[in-house]
PDB file of C-alpha atoms in Angstrom:
ATOM      1  CA  SER P1051      42.756 -19.135 -55.324  1.00 37.00           C
ATOM      2  CA  ASN P1052      45.564 -21.047 -57.076  1.00 36.00           C
ATOM      3  CA  MET P1053      43.678 -24.290 -57.145  1.00 44.00           C
ATOM      4  CA  ALA P1054      43.193 -26.163 -60.379  1.00 47.00           C
ATOM      5  CA  PRO P1055      39.725 -25.961 -61.914  1.00 46.00           C
ATOM      6  CA  GLY P1056      37.464 -28.630 -60.461  1.00 52.00           C
ATOM      7  CA  GLN P1057      39.663 -29.148 -57.388  1.00 69.00           C
ATOM      8  CA  LEU P1058      37.652 -28.941 -54.168  1.00 74.00           C
ATOM      9  CA  GLU P1059      38.510 -26.609 -51.297  1.00 79.00           C
ATOM     10  CA  HIS P1060      37.865 -27.463 -47.632  1.00 82.00           C
ATOM     11  CA  LYS P1061      34.722 -25.342 -47.538  1.00 84.00           C
ATOM     12  CA  ASP P1062      33.356 -27.246 -50.569  1.00 86.00           C
ATOM     13  CA  TYR P1063      33.307 -30.434 -48.492  1.00 90.00           C
ATOM     14  CA  LEU P1064      31.272 -28.594 -45.852  1.00 91.00           C
ATOM     15  CA  PHE P1065      28.849 -27.388 -48.548  1.00 91.00           C
ATOM     16  CA  LEU P1066      28.499 -30.884 -50.018  1.00 93.00           C
ATOM     17  CA  THR P1067      27.878 -32.406 -46.568  1.00 93.00           C
ATOM     18  CA  VAL P1068      25.107 -29.901 -45.751  1.00 94.00           C
ATOM     19  CA  TYR P1069      23.509 -30.189 -49.214  1.00 94.00           C
ATOM     20  CA  SER P1070      23.572 -34.004 -49.136  1.00 94.00           C
ATOM     21  CA  LEU P1071      22.183 -34.076 -45.586  1.00 94.00           C
ATOM     22  CA  THR P1072      19.402 -31.656 -46.587  1.00 94.00           C
ATOM     23  CA  LEU P1073      18.539 -33.811 -49.598  1.00 94.00           C
ATOM     24  CA  LEU P1074      18.526 -37.057 -47.584  1.00 94.00           C
ATOM     25  CA  LEU P1075      16.582 -35.680 -44.589  1.00 93.00           C
ATOM     26  CA  GLY P1076      14.580 -32.863 -46.177  1.00 94.00           C
ATOM     27  CA  LEU P1077      12.881 -34.851 -48.925  1.00 94.00           C
ATOM     28  CA  PRO P1078      11.347 -37.695 -46.847  1.00 93.00           C
ATOM     29  CA  SER P1079      10.572 -35.514 -43.791  1.00 92.00           C
ATOM     30  CA  ASN P1080       8.704 -32.871 -45.806  1.00 93.00           C
ATOM     31  CA  ILE P1081       6.800 -35.524 -47.762  1.00 93.00           C
ATOM     32  CA  LEU P1082       5.785 -37.123 -44.441  1.00 91.00           C
ATOM     33  CA  VAL P1083       4.606 -33.833 -42.916  1.00 90.00           C
ATOM     34  CA  LEU P1084       2.814 -32.870 -46.138  1.00 91.00           C
ATOM     35  CA  ALA P1085       1.021 -36.242 -46.230  1.00 91.00           C
ATOM     36  CA  ALA P1086       0.094 -35.954 -42.515  1.00 88.00           C
ATOM     37  CA  PHE P1087      -1.370 -32.457 -42.913  1.00 88.00           C
ATOM     38  CA  VAL P1088      -3.187 -33.241 -46.192  1.00 90.00           C
ATOM     39  CA  ASN P1089      -4.727 -36.224 -44.390  1.00 90.00           C
ATOM     40  CA  LYS P1090      -5.611 -33.958 -41.435  1.00 87.00           C
ATOM     41  CA  ALA P1091      -7.322 -31.526 -43.844  1.00 89.00           C
ATOM     42  CA  ARG P1092      -9.331 -34.420 -45.298  1.00 91.00           C
ATOM     43  CA  THR P1093     -10.409 -35.944 -41.996  1.00 90.00           C
ATOM     44  CA  GLU P1094     -10.688 -32.946 -39.648  1.00 87.00           C
ATOM     45  CA  GLY P1095     -11.225 -30.094 -42.090  1.00 85.00           C
ATOM     46  CA  THR P1096      -8.824 -27.440 -43.323  1.00 89.00           C
ATOM     47  CA  THR P1097      -7.650 -24.891 -40.759  1.00 88.00           C
ATOM     48  CA  PRO P1098      -5.362 -21.862 -41.354  1.00 89.00           C
ATOM     49  CA  ASN P1099      -2.480 -23.726 -39.669  1.00 88.00           C
ATOM     50  CA  VAL P1100      -2.904 -26.665 -42.081  1.00 90.00           C
ATOM     51  CA  VAL P1101      -2.881 -24.279 -45.089  1.00 94.00           C
ATOM     52  CA  TYR P1102       0.349 -22.602 -43.896  1.00 94.00           C
ATOM     53  CA  VAL P1103       2.104 -25.895 -43.105  1.00 91.00           C
ATOM     54  CA  ILE P1104       1.172 -27.342 -46.523  1.00 93.00           C
ATOM     55  CA  ASN P1105       2.586 -24.230 -48.237  1.00 96.00           C
ATOM     56  CA  LEU P1106       5.703 -24.437 -46.067  1.00 95.00           C
ATOM     57  CA  CYS P1107       6.248 -28.095 -47.016  1.00 94.00           C
ATOM     58  CA  LEU P1108       5.702 -27.349 -50.712  1.00 96.00           C
ATOM     59  CA  ALA P1109       8.275 -24.521 -50.527  1.00 96.00           C
ATOM     60  CA  ASN P1110      10.752 -26.880 -48.830  1.00 96.00           C
ATOM     61  CA  LEU P1111      10.172 -29.632 -51.398  1.00 96.00           C
ATOM     62  CA  VAL P1112      10.710 -27.245 -54.327  1.00 96.00           C
ATOM     63  CA  PHE P1113      13.942 -26.080 -52.627  1.00 96.00           C
ATOM     64  CA  VAL P1114      15.129 -29.688 -52.153  1.00 96.00           C
ATOM     65  CA  LEU P1115      14.289 -30.688 -55.742  1.00 95.00           C
ATOM     66  CA  TRP P1116      16.563 -27.932 -57.112  1.00 94.00           C
ATOM     67  CA  LEU P1117      19.386 -28.738 -54.668  1.00 93.00           C
ATOM     68  CA  PRO P1118      21.172 -31.298 -56.947  1.00 93.00           C
ATOM     69  CA  ILE P1119      22.063 -28.345 -59.209  1.00 91.00           C
ATOM     70  CA  LYS P1120      23.899 -26.726 -56.282  1.00 89.00           C
ATOM     71  CA  ILE P1121      25.713 -30.013 -55.602  1.00 90.00           C
ATOM     72  CA  VAL P1122      26.820 -30.253 -59.262  1.00 88.00           C
ATOM     73  CA  GLU P1123      28.041 -26.635 -59.181  1.00 84.00           C
ATOM     74  CA  THR P1124      30.039 -27.254 -55.986  1.00 84.00           C
ATOM     75  CA  LEU P1125      31.672 -30.349 -57.513  1.00 84.00           C
ATOM     76  CA  LYS P1126      32.490 -29.040 -60.998  1.00 76.00           C
ATOM     77  CA  SER P1127      31.905 -25.252 -61.001  1.00 77.00           C
ATOM     78  CA  TRP P1128      29.049 -24.125 -63.298  1.00 79.00           C
ATOM     79  CA  THR P1129      29.033 -26.522 -66.278  1.00 82.00           C
ATOM     80  CA  LEU P1130      25.254 -26.610 -66.758  1.00 83.00           C
ATOM     81  CA  PRO P1131      23.289 -24.680 -69.437  1.00 84.00           C
ATOM     82  CA  ALA P1132      23.450 -20.923 -68.761  1.00 81.00           C
ATOM     83  CA  LEU P1133      19.657 -20.605 -68.773  1.00 83.00           C
ATOM     84  CA  LEU P1134      19.428 -22.881 -65.711  1.00 87.00           C
ATOM     85  CA  CYS P1135      21.312 -20.347 -63.544  1.00 85.00           C
ATOM     86  CA  PRO P1136      18.544 -17.689 -63.210  1.00 86.00           C
ATOM     87  CA  ILE P1137      15.818 -20.362 -63.087  1.00 90.00           C
ATOM     88  CA  TYR P1138      17.642 -22.200 -60.286  1.00 90.00           C
ATOM     89  CA  ASN P1139      18.254 -18.962 -58.345  1.00 89.00           C
ATOM     90  CA  PHE P1140      14.616 -17.958 -58.714  1.00 92.00           C
ATOM     91  CA  PHE P1141      13.339 -21.169 -57.076  1.00 94.00           C
ATOM     92  CA  HIS P1142      16.198 -21.310 -54.542  1.00 93.00           C
ATOM     93  CA  PHE P1143      15.600 -17.847 -53.071  1.00 93.00           C
ATOM     94  CA  SER P1144      11.808 -17.709 -53.502  1.00 95.00           C
ATOM     95  CA  THR P1145      11.379 -20.827 -51.394  1.00 95.00           C
ATOM     96  CA  ILE P1146      13.787 -19.610 -48.670  1.00 95.00           C
ATOM     97  CA  TYR P1147      11.887 -16.332 -48.225  1.00 96.00           C
ATOM     98  CA  ALA P1148       8.474 -17.975 -48.563  1.00 96.00           C
ATOM     99  CA  SER P1149       9.464 -20.236 -45.631  1.00 95.00           C
ATOM    100  CA  THR P1150      10.081 -17.251 -43.337  1.00 95.00           C
ATOM    101  CA  LEU P1151       6.642 -15.810 -44.152  1.00 96.00           C
ATOM    102  CA  PHE P1152       4.804 -19.113 -43.633  1.00 95.00           C
ATOM    103  CA  LEU P1153       6.608 -19.730 -40.328  1.00 94.00           C
ATOM    104  CA  THR P1154       5.499 -16.242 -39.280  1.00 96.00           C
ATOM    105  CA  SER P1155       1.905 -17.025 -40.320  1.00 95.00           C
ATOM    106  CA  ILE P1156       1.948 -20.192 -38.188  1.00 92.00           C
ATOM    107  CA  SER P1157       3.214 -18.210 -35.176  1.00 93.00           C
ATOM    108  CA  VAL P1158       0.464 -15.571 -35.610  1.00 94.00           C
ATOM    109  CA  GLY P1159      -2.186 -18.305 -35.864  1.00 91.00           C
ATOM    110  CA  ARG P1160      -0.947 -20.031 -32.735  1.00 88.00           C
ATOM    111  CA  TYR P1161      -0.870 -16.761 -30.793  1.00 92.00           C
ATOM    112  CA  LEU P1162      -4.390 -15.721 -31.866  1.00 91.00           C
ATOM    113  CA  SER P1163      -5.845 -19.167 -31.091  1.00 88.00           C
ATOM    114  CA  ILE P1164      -4.388 -19.046 -27.566  1.00 87.00           C
ATOM    115  CA  ALA P1165      -4.932 -15.343 -26.786  1.00 88.00           C
ATOM    116  CA  PHE P1166      -8.355 -14.891 -28.420  1.00 88.00           C
ATOM    117  CA  PRO P1167      -9.770 -18.424 -28.803  1.00 85.00           C
ATOM    118  CA  ILE P1168     -13.423 -17.453 -29.223  1.00 85.00           C
ATOM    119  CA  SER P1169     -13.119 -14.410 -31.520  1.00 85.00           C
ATOM    120  CA  TYR P1170     -10.347 -16.056 -33.589  1.00 83.00           C
ATOM    121  CA  LYS P1171     -12.596 -19.067 -34.170  1.00 81.00           C
ATOM    122  CA  LEU P1172     -15.133 -16.801 -35.927  1.00 80.00           C
ATOM    123  CA  TYR P1173     -12.567 -15.526 -38.422  1.00 78.00           C
ATOM    124  CA  LYS P1174     -10.495 -18.721 -38.634  1.00 81.00           C
ATOM    125  CA  LYS P1175     -11.358 -19.647 -42.223  1.00 85.00           C
ATOM    126  CA  ALA P1176      -9.082 -21.648 -44.508  1.00 87.00           C
ATOM    127  CA  LYS P1177     -10.174 -19.469 -47.452  1.00 89.00           C
ATOM    128  CA  ASN P1178      -8.665 -16.379 -45.773  1.00 90.00           C
ATOM    129  CA  SER P1179      -5.402 -18.270 -45.209  1.00 92.00           C
ATOM    130  CA  CYS P1180      -5.306 -19.246 -48.892  1.00 95.00           C
ATOM    131  CA  PHE P1181      -5.534 -15.547 -49.820  1.00 95.00           C
ATOM    132  CA  VAL P1182      -2.728 -14.775 -47.336  1.00 95.00           C
ATOM    133  CA  CYS P1183      -0.553 -17.490 -48.947  1.00 96.00           C
ATOM    134  CA  VAL P1184      -1.198 -16.172 -52.479  1.00 97.00           C
ATOM    135  CA  PHE P1185      -0.310 -12.659 -51.252  1.00 97.00           C
ATOM    136  CA  PHE P1186       2.918 -13.900 -49.618  1.00 97.00           C
ATOM    137  CA  TRP P1187       3.982 -15.881 -52.708  1.00 97.00           C
ATOM    138  CA  ALA P1188       3.325 -12.755 -54.818  1.00 97.00           C
ATOM    139  CA  ILE P1189       5.505 -10.577 -52.525  1.00 96.00           C
ATOM    140  CA  VAL P1190       8.355 -13.106 -52.543  1.00 96.00           C
ATOM    141  CA  ILE P1191       8.232 -13.785 -56.300  1.00 95.00           C
ATOM    142  CA  THR P1192       8.157 -10.037 -57.081  1.00 94.00           C
ATOM    143  CA  HIS P1193      11.199  -9.381 -54.875  1.00 93.00           C
ATOM    144  CA  VAL P1194      13.244 -12.304 -56.215  1.00 92.00           C
ATOM    145  CA  ALA P1195      12.319 -11.516 -59.838  1.00 90.00           C
ATOM    146  CA  LEU P1196      13.442  -7.892 -59.280  1.00 87.00           C
ATOM    147  CA  VAL P1197      16.790  -9.034 -57.858  1.00 83.00           C
ATOM    148  CA  LEU P1198      17.316 -11.347 -60.833  1.00 82.00           C
ATOM    149  CA  THR P1199      16.771  -8.502 -63.358  1.00 79.00           C
ATOM    150  CA  VAL P1200      20.160  -7.126 -62.299  1.00 70.00           C
ATOM    151  CA  GLN P1201      21.880  -9.193 -65.006  1.00 59.00           C
ATOM    152  CA  GLU P1202      19.065  -9.613 -67.512  1.00 54.00           C
ATOM    153  CA  ASN P1203      20.949  -7.805 -70.302  1.00 52.00           C
ATOM    154  CA  ASP P1204      24.070  -9.935 -70.041  1.00 53.00           C
ATOM    155  CA  GLU P1205      24.573 -12.442 -72.825  1.00 47.00           C
ATOM    156  CA  ASP P1206      26.038 -15.029 -70.460  1.00 54.00           C
ATOM    157  CA  LEU P1207      22.895 -15.058 -68.262  1.00 51.00           C
ATOM    158  CA  PHE P1208      24.520 -14.728 -64.827  1.00 63.00           C
ATOM    159  CA  ILE P1209      27.528 -16.931 -65.622  1.00 68.00           C
ATOM    160  CA  SER P1210      30.888 -15.313 -64.931  1.00 65.00           C
ATOM    161  CA  SER P1211      34.465 -16.538 -64.643  1.00 64.00           C
ATOM    162  CA  SER P1212      36.241 -16.353 -61.312  1.00 62.00           C
ATOM    163  CA  ALA P1213      39.989 -15.881 -60.695  1.00 60.00           C
ATOM    164  CA  ASP P1214      40.719 -19.630 -60.869  1.00 62.00           C
ATOM    165  CA  ASN P1215      39.154 -19.983 -64.363  1.00 62.00           C
ATOM    166  CA  THR P1216      36.011 -21.680 -63.096  1.00 71.00           C
ATOM    167  CA  SER P1217      32.527 -20.499 -63.996  1.00 75.00           C
ATOM    168  CA  THR P1218      30.223 -19.311 -61.244  1.00 78.00           C
ATOM    169  CA  CYS P1219      26.493 -18.664 -61.284  1.00 80.00           C
ATOM    170  CA  TYR P1220      25.207 -15.312 -60.005  1.00 77.00           C
ATOM    171  CA  ASN P1221      28.255 -14.513 -57.897  1.00 77.00           C
ATOM    172  CA  ASN P1222      30.315 -11.732 -59.524  1.00 77.00           C
ATOM    173  CA  PHE P1223      28.798  -8.263 -59.913  1.00 80.00           C
ATOM    174  CA  THR P1224      29.982  -4.973 -61.374  1.00 79.00           C
ATOM    175  CA  LYS P1225      29.834  -1.738 -59.347  1.00 83.00           C
ATOM    176  CA  GLU P1226      26.776  -0.621 -61.370  1.00 83.00           C
ATOM    177  CA  GLN P1227      24.970  -3.890 -60.626  1.00 82.00           C
ATOM    178  CA  LEU P1228      25.760  -3.568 -56.909  1.00 86.00           C
ATOM    179  CA  ASP P1229      24.334  -0.006 -56.941  1.00 86.00           C
ATOM    180  CA  PHE P1230      20.997  -1.635 -57.782  1.00 86.00           C
ATOM    181  CA  LEU P1231      21.426  -4.941 -55.942  1.00 88.00           C
ATOM    182  CA  ALA P1232      22.759  -3.879 -52.488  1.00 90.00           C
ATOM    183  CA  PRO P1233      19.797  -1.600 -51.521  1.00 92.00           C
ATOM    184  CA  LEU P1234      17.290  -4.118 -52.896  1.00 92.00           C
ATOM    185  CA  ARG P1235      18.858  -6.958 -50.899  1.00 92.00           C
ATOM    186  CA  LEU P1236      18.715  -4.779 -47.778  1.00 94.00           C
ATOM    187  CA  GLU P1237      15.020  -4.065 -48.406  1.00 95.00           C
ATOM    188  CA  MET P1238      14.409  -7.822 -48.847  1.00 94.00           C
ATOM    189  CA  ALA P1239      16.168  -8.547 -45.560  1.00 95.00           C
ATOM    190  CA  VAL P1240      13.977  -5.970 -43.754  1.00 96.00           C
ATOM    191  CA  VAL P1241      10.633  -6.901 -45.349  1.00 96.00           C
ATOM    192  CA  LEU P1242      11.114 -10.663 -45.678  1.00 96.00           C
ATOM    193  CA  PHE P1243      13.179 -11.404 -42.570  1.00 96.00           C
ATOM    194  CA  PHE P1244      13.550  -8.722 -39.880  1.00 97.00           C
ATOM    195  CA  ILE P1245       9.858  -7.725 -39.770  1.00 97.00           C
ATOM    196  CA  PRO P1246       8.694 -11.405 -39.795  1.00 97.00           C
ATOM    197  CA  LEU P1247      11.276 -12.101 -37.055  1.00 97.00           C
ATOM    198  CA  LEU P1248       9.807  -9.325 -34.859  1.00 97.00           C
ATOM    199  CA  VAL P1249       6.258 -10.627 -35.431  1.00 97.00           C
ATOM    200  CA  THR P1250       7.256 -14.256 -34.775  1.00 96.00           C
ATOM    201  CA  SER P1251       9.188 -13.307 -31.618  1.00 96.00           C
ATOM    202  CA  PHE P1252       6.259 -11.278 -30.253  1.00 97.00           C
ATOM    203  CA  CYS P1253       3.772 -14.098 -30.970  1.00 95.00           C
ATOM    204  CA  TYR P1254       5.832 -16.858 -29.366  1.00 94.00           C
ATOM    205  CA  PHE P1255       6.825 -14.806 -26.301  1.00 94.00           C
ATOM    206  CA  ARG P1256       3.149 -13.965 -25.778  1.00 94.00           C
ATOM    207  CA  CYS P1257       2.232 -17.643 -26.280  1.00 91.00           C
ATOM    208  CA  ILE P1258       4.766 -18.643 -23.611  1.00 92.00           C
ATOM    209  CA  ALA P1259       3.435 -16.004 -21.188  1.00 92.00           C
ATOM    210  CA  LEU P1260      -0.178 -17.162 -21.709  1.00 91.00           C
ATOM    211  CA  VAL P1261       0.716 -20.848 -21.406  1.00 88.00           C
ATOM    212  CA  VAL P1262       2.609 -20.288 -18.160  1.00 88.00           C
ATOM    213  CA  ARG P1263      -0.524 -18.648 -16.674  1.00 86.00           C
ATOM    214  CA  SER P1264      -2.956 -21.232 -18.091  1.00 83.00           C
ATOM    215  CA  CYS P1265      -4.496 -24.265 -16.336  1.00 80.00           C
ATOM    216  CA  LEU P1266      -2.583 -26.653 -18.600  1.00 77.00           C
ATOM    217  CA  HIS P1267      -0.719 -29.540 -16.972  1.00 80.00           C
ATOM    218  CA  THR P1268       2.977 -28.755 -16.286  1.00 81.00           C
ATOM    219  CA  ARG P1269       4.182 -31.437 -18.733  1.00 81.00           C
ATOM    220  CA  ARG P1270       1.979 -29.982 -21.489  1.00 80.00           C
ATOM    221  CA  LYS P1271       3.176 -26.452 -20.673  1.00 83.00           C
ATOM    222  CA  ARG P1272       6.776 -27.584 -21.086  1.00 84.00           C
ATOM    223  CA  ARG P1273       5.965 -29.128 -24.446  1.00 82.00           C
ATOM    224  CA  VAL P1274       4.255 -25.986 -25.800  1.00 81.00           C
ATOM    225  CA  ILE P1275       7.159 -23.835 -24.547  1.00 86.00           C
ATOM    226  CA  ARG P1276       9.685 -26.227 -26.153  1.00 85.00           C
ATOM    227  CA  VAL P1277       7.901 -25.931 -29.526  1.00 84.00           C
ATOM    228  CA  ALA P1278       7.798 -22.109 -29.280  1.00 88.00           C
ATOM    229  CA  VAL P1279      11.460 -21.781 -28.276  1.00 90.00           C
ATOM    230  CA  SER P1280      12.732 -24.316 -30.834  1.00 88.00           C
ATOM    231  CA  THR P1281      10.756 -22.603 -33.638  1.00 89.00           C
ATOM    232  CA  LEU P1282      12.305 -19.253 -32.710  1.00 93.00           C
ATOM    233  CA  ILE P1283      15.812 -20.738 -32.514  1.00 93.00           C
ATOM    234  CA  VAL P1284      15.428 -22.395 -35.943  1.00 91.00           C
ATOM    235  CA  PHE P1285      14.076 -19.116 -37.364  1.00 93.00           C
ATOM    236  CA  VAL P1286      17.018 -17.073 -36.076  1.00 95.00           C
ATOM    237  CA  VAL P1287      19.830 -19.588 -36.618  1.00 94.00           C
ATOM    238  CA  CYS P1288      18.669 -20.571 -40.110  1.00 94.00           C
ATOM    239  CA  PHE P1289      17.696 -17.230 -41.620  1.00 96.00           C
ATOM    240  CA  ALA P1290      19.672 -14.552 -39.728  1.00 96.00           C
ATOM    241  CA  PRO P1291      23.187 -15.164 -41.177  1.00 96.00           C
ATOM    242  CA  TYR P1292      22.144 -14.834 -44.831  1.00 95.00           C
ATOM    243  CA  ASN P1293      19.986 -11.761 -44.184  1.00 96.00           C
ATOM    244  CA  PHE P1294      22.736 -10.226 -42.070  1.00 96.00           C
ATOM    245  CA  SER P1295      25.030 -10.628 -45.122  1.00 94.00           C
ATOM    246  CA  HIS P1296      22.617  -8.284 -46.980  1.00 95.00           C
ATOM    247  CA  VAL P1297      23.052  -5.639 -44.264  1.00 95.00           C
ATOM    248  CA  VAL P1298      26.864  -5.970 -44.366  1.00 95.00           C
ATOM    249  CA  GLY P1299      26.806  -5.989 -48.175  1.00 93.00           C
ATOM    250  CA  PHE P1300      24.809  -2.755 -48.199  1.00 94.00           C
ATOM    251  CA  ILE P1301      27.124  -1.010 -45.696  1.00 93.00           C
ATOM    252  CA  ARG P1302      30.316  -2.139 -47.477  1.00 91.00           C
ATOM    253  CA  HIS P1303      28.766  -1.961 -50.954  1.00 88.00           C
ATOM    254  CA  GLU P1304      29.937  -5.427 -51.974  1.00 87.00           C
ATOM    255  CA  ASN P1305      28.839  -9.013 -52.512  1.00 86.00           C
ATOM    256  CA  VAL P1306      30.226 -10.361 -49.195  1.00 88.00           C
ATOM    257  CA  GLU P1307      32.634 -13.299 -49.465  1.00 87.00           C
ATOM    258  CA  TRP P1308      30.922 -15.394 -46.779  1.00 89.00           C
ATOM    259  CA  ARG P1309      27.495 -15.176 -48.440  1.00 88.00           C
ATOM    260  CA  GLY P1310      27.731 -18.843 -49.511  1.00 87.00           C
ATOM    261  CA  GLU P1311      28.487 -20.004 -45.966  1.00 90.00           C
ATOM    262  CA  ALA P1312      25.637 -17.838 -44.626  1.00 92.00           C
ATOM    263  CA  LEU P1313      23.238 -19.572 -47.025  1.00 91.00           C
ATOM    264  CA  LEU P1314      24.130 -22.974 -45.549  1.00 93.00           C
ATOM    265  CA  THR P1315      22.076 -22.352 -42.409  1.00 92.00           C
ATOM    266  CA  SER P1316      19.044 -21.455 -44.564  1.00 93.00           C
ATOM    267  CA  THR P1317      19.495 -24.836 -46.247  1.00 94.00           C
ATOM    268  CA  CYS P1318      19.401 -26.652 -42.872  1.00 93.00           C
ATOM    269  CA  ASN P1319      16.031 -25.065 -42.186  1.00 93.00           C
ATOM    270  CA  VAL P1320      14.476 -27.472 -44.729  1.00 94.00           C
ATOM    271  CA  PHE P1321      14.956 -30.538 -42.510  1.00 92.00           C
ATOM    272  CA  LEU P1322      14.744 -28.763 -39.124  1.00 91.00           C
ATOM    273  CA  GLU P1323      11.263 -27.324 -39.814  1.00 86.00           C
ATOM    274  CA  PRO P1324       9.480 -30.694 -40.276  1.00 87.00           C
ATOM    275  CA  ILE P1325      10.611 -31.807 -36.806  1.00 80.00           C
ATOM    276  CA  ILE P1326       8.767 -28.825 -35.297  1.00 76.00           C
ATOM    277  CA  MET P1327       5.795 -29.434 -37.619  1.00 73.00           C
ATOM    278  CA  PHE P1328       5.330 -32.896 -36.072  1.00 71.00           C
ATOM    279  CA  PHE P1329       4.963 -31.198 -32.669  1.00 62.00           C
ATOM    280  CA  LEU P1330       2.522 -28.666 -34.108  1.00 59.00           C
ATOM    281  CA  SER P1331       0.224 -31.414 -35.349  1.00 54.00           C
ATOM    282  CA  SER P1332      -0.200 -32.812 -31.837  1.00 56.00           C
ATOM    283  CA  SER P1333      -3.398 -32.460 -29.847  1.00 46.00           C
ATOM    284  CA  THR P1334      -1.701 -30.058 -27.414  1.00 40.00           C
ATOM    285  CA  GLU P1335      -3.167 -27.075 -29.236  1.00 49.00           C
ATOM    286  CA  HIS P1336      -6.743 -28.364 -28.818  1.00 50.00           C
ATOM    287  CA  ARG P1337      -6.229 -28.983 -25.098  1.00 43.00           C
ATOM    288  CA  LEU P1338      -4.738 -25.523 -24.732  1.00 44.00           C
ATOM    289  CA  ASN P1339      -7.622 -23.826 -26.530  1.00 52.00           C
ATOM    290  CA  HIS P1340     -10.122 -25.642 -24.301  1.00 50.00           C
ATOM    291  CA  CYS P1341      -8.155 -24.661 -21.221  1.00 51.00           C
ATOM    292  CA  CYS P1342      -7.886 -20.976 -22.144  1.00 52.00           C
ATOM    293  CA  GLN P1343     -11.630 -20.752 -22.696  1.00 52.00           C
ATOM    294  CA  LEU P1344     -12.296 -21.690 -19.071  1.00 46.00           C
ATOM    295  CA  PRO P1345     -12.898 -18.754 -16.684  1.00 45.00           C
ATOM    296  CA  ARG P1346      -9.531 -17.567 -15.477  1.00 43.00           C
ATOM    297  CA  GLU P1347      -8.969 -17.392 -11.751  1.00 42.00           C
ATOM    298  CA  THR P1348      -7.571 -14.077 -10.561  1.00 36.00           C
TER     299      THR P1348
END
């Protein structure tokens, strides 16, 4: 690029628009959903779904709170203290991957409550869900911390100069670093995205099949199906591009150029998720559970 340092490219305007939109919509919407589900836990008791949604909202809020750093970097290249670069990346990527695991947990819970309402009720303890959440956070944090060790010995702490004399954070890698990074990113994509995607898809397709056969009113059926389909669409559209960049990066042994653009859809997930969460907090689930417990006509 022959652009002067600090001069914005066309894609930078796209980045700034998405980041600003995520900040403006993501912060209030996640606070609202968090407040609604904390209140639900207080008044109706804590269920596994409530535990997962609260963790999901907390992950989104942490992501949003670190987003101004990304906006500053887009506007002026990396002019912040070098130490902030790994810290920012740690929170940025941990929260993205934690979101995929909590969305998967919600889908499993919904499937089990519809498919096995009586037996699931016996094991449906909030304490178990808390252990699941701690386990998921541990997996995500371990993976992200491992990825960030790729440049731990560098004096500049992830900061490197690009061709147009601007500083970038965690963007330029040597061949030796890519030897370590590319396979690890691929493993992250498989463990933290592709496997959760398979589980989520199975759960929601089974939910749809069970709902279609249930005694639920047609209007309610449509609503449950809409929630299932929209959750799957958000999951795929938001998280697939970035994880696909890991697969391409592994095959071509490079840090793919469009990685930044691929991350944009993951950013949108922060304000798209709360919309679905509002549907999940409806009484539809209770009606459905009651309906599925009735003797099924053959």
